[in-house]
PDB file of N, CA and C in Angstrom:
ATOM      1  N   MET A   1       0.643  -1.182   0.164  1.00 86.00           N
ATOM      2  CA  MET A   1      -0.029   0.091   0.107  1.00 86.00           C
ATOM      3  C   MET A   1       1.152   1.277   0.015  1.00 86.00           C
ATOM      4  N   ASN A   2       0.447   2.147  -0.944  1.00 91.00           N
ATOM      5  CA  ASN A   2       1.453   3.367  -0.842  1.00 91.00           C
ATOM      6  C   ASN A   2       0.968   4.481   0.343  1.00 91.00           C
ATOM      7  N   LYS A   3       1.915   5.307   0.479  1.00 92.00           N
ATOM      8  CA  LYS A   3       1.837   6.038   1.814  1.00 92.00           C
ATOM      9  C   LYS A   3       0.554   6.906   1.545  1.00 92.00           C
ATOM     10  N   GLN A   4       0.210   7.424   0.548  1.00 92.00           N
ATOM     11  CA  GLN A   4      -1.236   8.629   0.466  1.00 92.00           C
ATOM     12  C   GLN A   4      -2.340   7.521   0.854  1.00 92.00           C
ATOM     13  N   LEU A   5      -2.118   5.965   0.193  1.00 91.00           N
ATOM     14  CA  LEU A   5      -3.562   5.441   0.687  1.00 91.00           C
ATOM     15  C   LEU A   5      -3.554   5.142   2.197  1.00 91.00           C
ATOM     16  N   SER A   6      -2.421   4.923   2.544  1.00 92.00           N
ATOM     17  CA  SER A   6      -2.138   4.683   4.111  1.00 92.00           C
ATOM     18  C   SER A   6      -2.722   5.656   4.898  1.00 92.00           C
ATOM     19  N   GLU A   7      -2.088   7.000   4.306  1.00 93.00           N
ATOM     20  CA  GLU A   7      -2.751   8.132   5.482  1.00 93.00           C
ATOM     21  C   GLU A   7      -4.458   8.386   4.789  1.00 93.00           C
ATOM     22  N   ALA A   8      -4.752   8.187   4.060  1.00 93.00           N
ATOM     23  CA  ALA A   8      -6.233   8.154   3.855  1.00 93.00           C
ATOM     24  C   ALA A   8      -7.049   7.257   4.736  1.00 93.00           C
ATOM     25  N   ILE A   9      -6.642   5.826   4.749  1.00 93.00           N
ATOM     26  CA  ILE A   9      -7.279   4.821   5.647  1.00 93.00           C
ATOM     27  C   ILE A   9      -7.126   5.346   6.953  1.00 93.00           C
ATOM     28  N   ALA A  10      -5.997   5.904   7.342  1.00 93.00           N
ATOM     29  CA  ALA A  10      -5.948   6.091   8.836  1.00 93.00           C
ATOM     30  C   ALA A  10      -6.790   7.217   9.181  1.00 93.00           C
ATOM     31  N   LYS A  11      -6.987   8.328   8.284  1.00 94.00           N
ATOM     32  CA  LYS A  11      -7.974   9.406   8.442  1.00 94.00           C
ATOM     33  C   LYS A  11      -9.349   8.783   8.465  1.00 94.00           C
ATOM     34  N   VAL A  12      -9.804   8.058   7.731  1.00 94.00           N
ATOM     35  CA  VAL A  12     -11.015   7.161   7.310  1.00 94.00           C
ATOM     36  C   VAL A  12     -11.327   6.722   8.602  1.00 94.00           C
ATOM     37  N   GLN A  13     -10.403   6.083   9.265  1.00 95.00           N
ATOM     38  CA  GLN A  13     -10.761   5.346  10.665  1.00 95.00           C
ATOM     39  C   GLN A  13     -10.875   6.245  11.818  1.00 95.00           C
ATOM     40  N   THR A  14     -10.592   7.539  11.747  1.00 95.00           N
ATOM     41  CA  THR A  14     -10.950   8.423  12.616  1.00 95.00           C
ATOM     42  C   THR A  14     -12.397   8.935  12.537  1.00 95.00           C
ATOM     43  N   LEU A  15     -13.243   8.405  11.554  1.00 93.00           N
ATOM     44  CA  LEU A  15     -14.509   9.051  11.173  1.00 93.00           C
ATOM     45  C   LEU A  15     -15.509   8.100  11.979  1.00 93.00           C
ATOM     46  N   SER A  16     -16.740   8.822  12.056  1.00 94.00           N
ATOM     47  CA  SER A  16     -17.837   7.898  12.732  1.00 94.00           C
ATOM     48  C   SER A  16     -18.039   6.814  11.887  1.00 94.00           C
ATOM     49  N   ASP A  17     -18.671   5.629  12.453  1.00 94.00           N
ATOM     50  CA  ASP A  17     -19.184   4.384  11.660  1.00 94.00           C
ATOM     51  C   ASP A  17     -20.012   4.915  10.652  1.00 94.00           C
ATOM     52  N   HIS A  18     -20.703   5.761  10.516  1.00 93.00           N
ATOM     53  CA  HIS A  18     -21.698   6.184   9.645  1.00 93.00           C
ATOM     54  C   HIS A  18     -20.933   6.737   8.298  1.00 93.00           C
ATOM     55  N   GLU A  19     -19.733   7.589   8.785  1.00 94.00           N
ATOM     56  CA  GLU A  19     -18.931   8.320   7.869  1.00 94.00           C
ATOM     57  C   GLU A  19     -17.931   7.239   7.032  1.00 94.00           C
ATOM     58  N   GLN A  20     -17.618   6.286   7.904  1.00 93.00           N
ATOM     59  CA  GLN A  20     -16.762   5.007   7.497  1.00 93.00           C
ATOM     60  C   GLN A  20     -17.701   4.433   6.291  1.00 93.00           C
ATOM     61  N   SER A  21     -18.828   3.912   6.633  1.00 94.00           N
ATOM     62  CA  SER A  21     -19.551   3.530   5.680  1.00 94.00           C
ATOM     63  C   SER A  21     -19.784   4.119   4.460  1.00 94.00           C
ATOM     64  N   GLU A  22     -19.915   5.623   4.545  1.00 95.00           N
ATOM     65  CA  GLU A  22     -20.041   6.349   3.149  1.00 95.00           C
ATOM     66  C   GLU A  22     -18.811   6.266   2.383  1.00 95.00           C
ATOM     67  N   ALA A  23     -17.520   6.261   3.100  1.00 94.00           N
ATOM     68  CA  ALA A  23     -16.297   6.298   2.493  1.00 94.00           C
ATOM     69  C   ALA A  23     -16.113   4.846   1.863  1.00 94.00           C
ATOM     70  N   ALA A  24     -16.421   3.919   2.495  1.00 94.00           N
ATOM     71  CA  ALA A  24     -16.215   2.548   1.906  1.00 94.00           C
ATOM     72  C   ALA A  24     -17.441   2.495   0.610  1.00 94.00           C
ATOM     73  N   ALA A  25     -18.202   2.894   0.598  1.00 94.00           N
ATOM     74  CA  ALA A  25     -19.237   2.855  -0.356  1.00 94.00           C
ATOM     75  C   ALA A  25     -18.843   3.642  -1.582  1.00 94.00           C
ATOM     76  N   LEU A  26     -18.314   4.809  -1.303  1.00 94.00           N
ATOM     77  CA  LEU A  26     -17.487   5.726  -2.379  1.00 94.00           C
ATOM     78  C   LEU A  26     -16.241   4.813  -2.864  1.00 94.00           C
ATOM     79  N   LEU A  27     -15.412   4.157  -2.226  1.00 93.00           N
ATOM     80  CA  LEU A  27     -14.503   3.454  -2.532  1.00 93.00           C
ATOM     81  C   LEU A  27     -14.672   2.306  -3.678  1.00 93.00           C
ATOM     82  N   PHE A  28     -15.887   1.575  -2.885  1.00 92.00           N
ATOM     83  CA  PHE A  28     -16.372   0.257  -3.781  1.00 92.00           C
ATOM     84  C   PHE A  28     -16.939   0.837  -5.050  1.00 92.00           C
ATOM     85  N   GLU A  29     -17.624   1.868  -5.148  1.00 89.00           N
ATOM     86  CA  GLU A  29     -18.262   2.305  -6.160  1.00 89.00           C
ATOM     87  C   GLU A  29     -17.169   2.713  -7.156  1.00 89.00           C
ATOM     88  N   PHE A  30     -16.097   3.447  -6.683  1.00 88.00           N
ATOM     89  CA  PHE A  30     -14.610   3.722  -7.639  1.00 88.00           C
ATOM     90  C   PHE A  30     -14.081   2.240  -8.413  1.00 88.00           C
ATOM     91  N   LEU A  31     -14.149   1.245  -7.448  1.00 88.00           N
ATOM     92  CA  LEU A  31     -13.278   0.077  -7.765  1.00 88.00           C
ATOM     93  C   LEU A  31     -14.206  -0.965  -8.771  1.00 88.00           C
ATOM     94  N   ASP A  32     -15.460  -0.547  -8.648  1.00 86.00           N
ATOM     95  CA  ASP A  32     -16.389  -1.359  -9.172  1.00 86.00           C
ATOM     96  C   ASP A  32     -16.691  -0.571 -10.934  1.00 86.00           C
ATOM     97  N   GLN A  33     -16.123   0.445 -10.973  1.00 85.00           N
ATOM     98  CA  GLN A  33     -16.490   1.320 -12.203  1.00 85.00           C
ATOM     99  C   GLN A  33     -15.613   0.044 -13.126  1.00 85.00           C
ATOM    100  N   GLU A  34     -16.230  -0.015 -14.512  1.00 75.00           N
ATOM    101  CA  GLU A  34     -15.365  -0.517 -15.531  1.00 75.00           C
ATOM    102  C   GLU A  34     -14.535   0.248 -16.104  1.00 75.00           C
ATOM    103  N   GLN A  35     -13.339  -0.343 -16.172  1.00 72.00           N
ATOM    104  CA  GLN A  35     -12.048   0.800 -16.997  1.00 72.00           C
ATOM    105  C   GLN A  35     -12.179   0.387 -18.450  1.00 72.00           C
ATOM    106  N   PRO A  36     -12.643   0.865 -19.397  1.00 71.00           N
ATOM    107  CA  PRO A  36     -12.524   0.567 -20.746  1.00 71.00           C
ATOM    108  C   PRO A  36     -10.862   0.293 -21.147  1.00 71.00           C
ATOM    109  N   ASP A  37     -10.534  -0.589 -21.794  1.00 73.00           N
ATOM    110  CA  ASP A  37      -9.269  -0.675 -22.191  1.00 73.00           C
ATOM    111  C   ASP A  37      -9.299   0.031 -23.641  1.00 73.00           C
ATOM    112  N   ILE A  38      -9.278   1.252 -23.433  1.00 77.00           N
ATOM    113  CA  ILE A  38      -9.148   2.440 -24.685  1.00 77.00           C
ATOM    114  C   ILE A  38      -7.799   2.773 -24.987  1.00 77.00           C
ATOM    115  N   SER A  39      -7.158   2.566 -25.945  1.00 87.00           N
ATOM    116  CA  SER A  39      -6.081   3.274 -26.491  1.00 87.00           C
ATOM    117  C   SER A  39      -5.948   4.021 -27.912  1.00 87.00           C
ATOM    118  N   LEU A  40      -5.604   4.932 -27.969  1.00 89.00           N
ATOM    119  CA  LEU A  40      -5.717   5.768 -29.114  1.00 89.00           C
ATOM    120  C   LEU A  40      -4.304   6.135 -29.836  1.00 89.00           C
ATOM    121  N   THR A  41      -4.115   6.024 -30.987  1.00 91.00           N
ATOM    122  CA  THR A  41      -3.026   6.107 -31.606  1.00 91.00           C
ATOM    123  C   THR A  41      -2.682   7.804 -31.771  1.00 91.00           C
ATOM    124  N   PRO A  42      -1.402   7.977 -31.932  1.00 92.00           N
ATOM    125  CA  PRO A  42      -1.038   9.155 -31.988  1.00 92.00           C
ATOM    126  C   PRO A  42      -1.781  10.007 -32.874  1.00 92.00           C
ATOM    127  N   GLU A  43      -1.954   9.343 -33.983  1.00 94.00           N
ATOM    128  CA  GLU A  43      -2.810  10.027 -35.389  1.00 94.00           C
ATOM    129  C   GLU A  43      -4.236  10.160 -35.004  1.00 94.00           C
ATOM    130  N   GLN A  44      -4.902   9.351 -34.037  1.00 93.00           N
ATOM    131  CA  GLN A  44      -6.314   9.537 -33.615  1.00 93.00           C
ATOM    132  C   GLN A  44      -6.331  10.620 -32.634  1.00 93.00           C
ATOM    133  N   ILE A  45      -5.502  10.936 -31.838  1.00 91.00           N
ATOM    134  CA  ILE A  45      -5.269  11.970 -30.780  1.00 91.00           C
ATOM    135  C   ILE A  45      -5.124  13.174 -31.484  1.00 91.00           C
ATOM    136  N   ALA A  46      -4.352  13.219 -32.651  1.00 92.00           N
ATOM    137  CA  ALA A  46      -3.919  14.402 -33.216  1.00 92.00           C
ATOM    138  C   ALA A  46      -5.280  15.134 -34.171  1.00 92.00           C
ATOM    139  N   GLU A  47      -5.971  13.892 -34.632  1.00 92.00           N
ATOM    140  CA  GLU A  47      -7.309  14.181 -35.607  1.00 92.00           C
ATOM    141  C   GLU A  47      -8.385  14.742 -34.531  1.00 92.00           C
ATOM    142  N   ILE A  48      -8.461  14.396 -33.123  1.00 89.00           N
ATOM    143  CA  ILE A  48      -9.117  14.692 -31.838  1.00 89.00           C
ATOM    144  C   ILE A  48      -8.954  16.245 -31.737  1.00 89.00           C
ATOM    145  N   GLU A  49      -7.865  16.329 -31.416  1.00 89.00           N
ATOM    146  CA  GLU A  49      -7.214  17.644 -31.118  1.00 89.00           C
ATOM    147  C   GLU A  49      -7.503  18.753 -32.261  1.00 89.00           C
ATOM    148  N   ARG A  50      -7.242  18.317 -33.538  1.00 87.00           N
ATOM    149  CA  ARG A  50      -7.366  19.182 -34.571  1.00 87.00           C
ATOM    150  C   ARG A  50      -9.065  19.465 -34.602  1.00 87.00           C
ATOM    151  N   ARG A  51      -9.864  18.437 -34.448  1.00 82.00           N
ATOM    152  CA  ARG A  51     -11.425  18.701 -34.711  1.00 82.00           C
ATOM    153  C   ARG A  51     -11.861  19.328 -33.632  1.00 82.00           C
ATOM    154  N   LEU A  52     -11.213  19.490 -32.276  1.00 82.00           N
ATOM    155  CA  LEU A  52     -11.921  20.095 -31.214  1.00 82.00           C
ATOM    156  C   LEU A  52     -11.303  21.749 -31.462  1.00 82.00           C
ATOM    157  N   SER A  53     -10.213  21.798 -32.230  1.00 85.00           N
ATOM    158  CA  SER A  53      -9.625  23.477 -32.149  1.00 85.00           C
ATOM    159  C   SER A  53     -10.212  23.934 -33.337  1.00 85.00           C
ATOM    160  N   ASP A  54     -11.110  23.362 -34.031  1.00 77.00           N
ATOM    161  CA  ASP A  54     -11.960  23.981 -35.270  1.00 77.00           C
ATOM    162  C   ASP A  54     -12.898  24.846 -34.638  1.00 77.00           C
ATOM    163  N   ASP A  55     -12.740  26.100 -35.073  1.00 77.00           N
ATOM    164  CA  ASP A  55     -13.672  27.090 -34.565  1.00 77.00           C
ATOM    165  C   ASP A  55     -15.107  27.027 -35.597  1.00 77.00           C
ATOM    166  N   GLU A  56     -14.906  26.572 -36.783  1.00 74.00           N
ATOM    167  CA  GLU A  56     -16.096  26.747 -37.616  1.00 74.00           C
ATOM    168  C   GLU A  56     -17.317  25.870 -37.240  1.00 74.00           C
ATOM    169  N   PRO A  57     -18.259  26.627 -37.099  1.00 69.00           N
ATOM    170  CA  PRO A  57     -19.883  25.731 -36.954  1.00 69.00           C
ATOM    171  C   PRO A  57     -19.738  24.634 -37.943  1.00 69.00           C
ATOM    172  N   TYR A  58     -20.458  23.969 -37.792  1.00 79.00           N
ATOM    173  CA  TYR A  58     -21.028  22.539 -38.915  1.00 79.00           C
ATOM    174  C   TYR A  58     -21.901  23.199 -39.525  1.00 79.00           C
ATOM    175  N   ALA A  59     -22.812  23.767 -39.090  1.00 84.00           N
ATOM    176  CA  ALA A  59     -24.149  24.620 -39.559  1.00 84.00           C
ATOM    177  C   ALA A  59     -24.320  25.934 -39.107  1.00 84.00           C
ATOM    178  N   THR A  60     -24.990  26.796 -39.914  1.00 85.00           N
ATOM    179  CA  THR A  60     -24.997  28.115 -39.242  1.00 85.00           C
ATOM    180  C   THR A  60     -26.332  28.178 -38.455  1.00 85.00           C
ATOM    181  N   ASP A  61     -26.836  28.850 -37.681  1.00 88.00           N
ATOM    182  CA  ASP A  61     -27.953  29.040 -37.113  1.00 88.00           C
ATOM    183  C   ASP A  61     -29.200  28.810 -37.850  1.00 88.00           C
ATOM    184  N   GLU A  62     -29.065  29.451 -38.960  1.00 91.00           N
ATOM    185  CA  GLU A  62     -30.396  29.589 -39.920  1.00 91.00           C
ATOM    186  C   GLU A  62     -30.473  28.201 -40.479  1.00 91.00           C
ATOM    187  N   GLU A  63     -29.483  27.321 -40.847  1.00 90.00           N
ATOM    188  CA  GLU A  63     -29.427  26.164 -41.250  1.00 90.00           C
ATOM    189  C   GLU A  63     -29.898  25.333 -40.432  1.00 90.00           C
ATOM    190  N   VAL A  64     -29.499  25.208 -38.920  1.00 91.00           N
ATOM    191  CA  VAL A  64     -30.319  24.475 -37.894  1.00 91.00           C
ATOM    192  C   VAL A  64     -31.547  24.804 -37.681  1.00 91.00           C
ATOM    193  N   ARG A  65     -31.856  25.989 -37.921  1.00 92.00           N
ATOM    194  CA  ARG A  65     -33.331  26.079 -37.666  1.00 92.00           C
ATOM    195  C   ARG A  65     -34.050  25.849 -38.818  1.00 92.00           C
ATOM    196  N   ALA A  66     -33.696  25.652 -40.075  1.00 93.00           N
ATOM    197  CA  ALA A  66     -34.614  25.235 -41.264  1.00 93.00           C
ATOM    198  C   ALA A  66     -34.620  23.716 -41.115  1.00 93.00           C
ATOM    199  N   VAL A  67     -33.540  23.296 -40.645  1.00 92.00           N
ATOM    200  CA  VAL A  67     -33.851  21.541 -40.748  1.00 92.00           C
ATOM    201  C   VAL A  67     -34.888  21.200 -39.552  1.00 92.00           C
ATOM    202  N   PHE A  68     -34.892  21.797 -38.441  1.00 91.00           N
ATOM    203  CA  PHE A  68     -35.792  21.751 -37.562  1.00 91.00           C
ATOM    204  C   PHE A  68     -36.828  22.155 -37.894  1.00 91.00           C
ATOM    205  N   GLY A  69     -37.400  23.111 -38.675  1.00 91.00           N
ATOM    206  CA  GLY A  69     -38.477  23.568 -39.135  1.00 91.00           C
ATOM    207  C   GLY A  69     -39.180  22.701 -40.033  1.00 91.00           C
ATOM    208  N   ARG A  70     -38.253  22.179 -40.854  1.00 91.00           N
ATOM    209  CA  ARG A  70     -39.021  20.838 -41.764  1.00 91.00           C
ATOM    210  C   ARG A  70     -39.322  19.581 -40.995  1.00 91.00           C
ATOM    211  N   LEU A  71     -38.482  19.191 -39.913  1.00 90.00           N
ATOM    212  CA  LEU A  71     -38.693  18.344 -39.148  1.00 90.00           C
ATOM    213  C   LEU A  71     -39.926  18.391 -38.077  1.00 90.00           C
ATOM    214  N   THR A  72     -40.302  19.427 -37.750  1.00 87.00           N
ATOM    215  CA  THR A  72     -41.161  19.667 -36.962  1.00 87.00           C
ATOM    216  C   THR A  72     -42.683  19.817 -37.688  1.00 87.00           C
ATOM    217  N   LYS A  73     -42.810  19.963 -38.726  1.00 77.00           N
ATOM    218  CA  LYS A  73     -44.038  20.526 -39.417  1.00 77.00           C
ATOM    219  C   LYS A  73     -45.136  18.989 -39.755  1.00 77.00           C
TER     220      LYS A  73
END
């Protein structure tokens, strides 16, 4: 166990039973989360960064209104 986790557990042990239960529930929730095994290539990361930095809107406000207007009639 690393030092930081050891210190956190020592601090949790000073809490009331109710607070310890809440802390344990949070820890179990964290541990039970599925961690997807996702890895991106440098090219994929670069493409994502390029697209996020693009300030051009995909459609103008007028184009969006026109599409929604046709869909809601």
